[in-house]
mmCIF file of C-alpha atoms in Angstrom:
data_model
loop_
_atom_site.group_PDB
_atom_site.id
_atom_site.type_symbol
_atom_site.label_atom_id
_atom_site.label_comp_id
_atom_site.label_asym_id
_atom_site.label_seq_id
_atom_site.Cartn_x
_atom_site.Cartn_y
_atom_site.Cartn_z
ATOM 1 C CA MET A 1 30.320 13.364 -13.391
ATOM 2 C CA ASP A 2 26.539 12.957 -14.029
ATOM 3 C CA THR A 3 26.106 8.950 -12.971
ATOM 4 C CA SER A 4 22.465 9.581 -12.839
ATOM 5 C CA SER A 5 20.841 7.684 -15.928
ATOM 6 C CA GLY A 6 16.810 8.699 -15.695
ATOM 7 C CA ALA A 7 14.440 8.741 -12.474
ATOM 8 C CA GLY A 8 13.959 5.571 -10.783
ATOM 9 C CA THR A 9 17.083 3.589 -12.286
ATOM 10 C CA PRO A 10 20.194 3.238 -10.178
ATOM 11 C CA PRO A 11 23.342 5.602 -10.551
ATOM 12 C CA VAL A 12 26.050 3.947 -13.142
ATOM 13 C CA PRO A 13 29.238 2.527 -10.864
ATOM 14 C CA GLU A 14 32.182 4.330 -11.771
ATOM 15 C CA ARG A 15 36.089 2.959 -10.751
ATOM 16 C CA LEU A 16 37.902 4.620 -8.524
ATOM 17 C CA THR A 17 42.171 4.452 -8.354
ATOM 18 C CA ALA A 18 43.430 6.186 -5.416
ATOM 19 C CA PHE A 19 47.275 5.368 -3.984
ATOM 20 C CA VAL A 20 47.392 6.249 -0.494
ATOM 21 C CA SER A 21 50.557 7.180 0.917
ATOM 22 C CA GLY A 22 51.576 7.676 4.878
ATOM 23 C CA ARG A 23 52.745 4.821 7.326
ATOM 24 C CA VAL A 24 49.770 2.320 5.385
ATOM 25 C CA GLN A 25 51.712 -0.479 5.194
ATOM 26 C CA GLY A 26 52.325 -3.391 7.994
ATOM 27 C CA VAL A 27 49.520 -1.860 10.215
ATOM 28 C CA GLY A 28 46.307 -3.377 9.058
ATOM 29 C CA PHE A 29 45.611 -0.538 6.502
ATOM 30 C CA ARG A 30 44.204 -3.034 3.540
ATOM 31 C CA TRP A 31 42.051 -5.219 5.912
ATOM 32 C CA TRP A 32 40.521 -1.881 7.211
ATOM 33 C CA THR A 33 40.028 -0.679 3.637
ATOM 34 C CA ARG A 34 38.186 -3.964 3.015
ATOM 35 C CA SER A 35 35.875 -3.765 5.805
ATOM 36 C CA GLN A 36 35.120 -0.169 4.834
ATOM 37 C CA ALA A 37 34.539 -0.669 1.596
ATOM 38 C CA LEU A 38 32.138 -3.557 2.041
ATOM 39 C CA GLU A 39 30.409 -1.725 4.994
ATOM 40 C CA LEU A 40 29.907 1.075 2.168
ATOM 41 C CA GLY A 41 28.848 -1.932 -0.723
ATOM 42 C CA LEU A 42 31.679 -1.393 -2.939
ATOM 43 C CA SER A 43 34.152 -4.104 -4.447
ATOM 44 C CA GLY A 44 37.362 -3.992 -5.627
ATOM 45 C CA ARG A 45 40.916 -4.137 -4.035
ATOM 46 C CA ALA A 46 43.939 -2.981 -1.757
ATOM 47 C CA VAL A 47 47.343 -3.850 -2.753
ATOM 48 C CA ASN A 48 50.991 -3.035 -1.043
ATOM 49 C CA LYS A 49 52.922 -1.239 -3.991
ATOM 50 C CA THR A 50 56.657 -1.690 -3.683
ATOM 51 C CA ASP A 51 57.678 2.121 -2.686
ATOM 52 C CA GLY A 52 55.422 2.010 0.147
ATOM 53 C CA ARG A 53 51.899 2.741 -0.582
ATOM 54 C CA VAL A 54 49.006 1.362 -0.763
ATOM 55 C CA GLU A 55 46.729 1.110 -3.816
ATOM 56 C CA VAL A 56 43.205 0.663 -3.711
ATOM 57 C CA VAL A 57 40.437 0.070 -6.325
ATOM 58 C CA ALA A 58 37.198 0.473 -5.477
ATOM 59 C CA GLU A 59 33.792 0.028 -7.869
ATOM 60 C CA GLY A 60 30.404 1.470 -7.244
ATOM 61 C CA PRO A 61 28.433 4.321 -7.234
ATOM 62 C CA ALA A 62 30.227 7.751 -6.794
ATOM 63 C CA GLN A 63 28.716 8.936 -3.992
ATOM 64 C CA ARG A 64 29.818 6.078 -1.920
ATOM 65 C CA LEU A 65 33.299 6.724 -3.816
ATOM 66 C CA GLU A 66 33.318 10.095 -2.357
ATOM 67 C CA GLU A 67 32.663 8.469 1.449
ATOM 68 C CA LEU A 68 35.629 6.030 0.784
ATOM 69 C CA LEU A 69 37.470 8.590 0.158
ATOM 70 C CA GLU A 70 36.922 10.503 2.937
ATOM 71 C CA ARG A 71 37.645 7.592 5.173
ATOM 72 C CA LEU A 72 40.842 7.395 3.738
ATOM 73 C CA ARG A 73 41.487 10.939 4.203
ATOM 74 C CA GLU A 74 40.141 11.931 7.400
ATOM 75 C CA GLU A 75 42.262 13.246 9.899
ATOM 76 C CA PRO A 76 41.664 12.624 12.683
ATOM 77 C CA SER A 77 39.968 9.308 11.547
ATOM 78 C CA ALA A 78 36.266 9.091 13.359
ATOM 79 C CA HIS A 79 36.512 5.287 11.577
ATOM 80 C CA GLY A 80 39.676 3.585 13.645
ATOM 81 C CA ARG A 81 42.052 4.254 10.409
ATOM 82 C CA PRO A 82 44.600 1.950 11.379
ATOM 83 C CA GLY A 83 48.688 4.009 10.044
ATOM 84 C CA ARG A 84 49.139 7.390 9.075
ATOM 85 C CA VAL A 85 48.118 9.054 5.693
ATOM 86 C CA THR A 86 49.984 11.936 4.276
ATOM 87 C CA ALA A 87 48.551 11.741 0.686
ATOM 88 C CA VAL A 88 45.374 10.292 -1.345
ATOM 89 C CA VAL A 89 46.129 10.674 -5.484
ATOM 90 C CA GLU A 90 43.003 9.665 -6.897
ATOM 91 C CA HIS A 91 41.739 8.510 -10.238
ATOM 92 C CA ARG A 92 37.704 7.985 -11.872
ATOM 93 C CA THR A 93 37.249 5.689 -14.886
ATOM 94 C CA ALA A 94 34.226 3.507 -15.750
ATOM 95 C CA ALA A 95 33.337 0.310 -13.844
ATOM 96 C CA ARG A 96 34.980 -3.030 -14.575
ATOM 97 C CA GLY A 97 33.085 -5.279 -13.242
ATOM 98 C CA GLU A 98 35.003 -5.910 -9.711
ATOM 99 C CA SER A 99 33.331 -8.274 -7.809
ATOM 100 C CA GLY A 100 34.177 -8.775 -3.877
ATOM 101 C CA PHE A 101 37.285 -6.966 -2.423
ATOM 102 C CA THR A 102 40.500 -8.681 -2.045
ATOM 103 C CA THR A 103 43.812 -7.807 0.104
ATOM 104 C CA ARG A 104 46.413 -9.215 -1.949
#
C-alpha cells in the first residue's frame, strides 16, 4: 500500500491489528509493547485476550508499524522482549485516530 501523499507531505497513518501468540501473558509483554510503540511514535493499545493471546492495535506511519512488527517477531529479541512469541497474525486498515497507548 502506497502511503505517500505527495512530495514533502507526511505519510498517511495506518492501523495495525496484530494477534500475538505464545507465552505473552503475565510476563510484562503488554508493558514492553507499550514502551516500544511509544518509542516509535505510535498510538494504540495492547490487550490480553481470554484465549492467551495479546491483541496489539497500533496506528502511525507504515514504516513505524513494520518496525513494531519486527520487534514483536524477532527471535532472539534484540529489544529485551519478555516471554516467547510463537506467532503474529496481522491485519491492516485505515487509521481511526487512536491517541496515547494503553495496556487495558
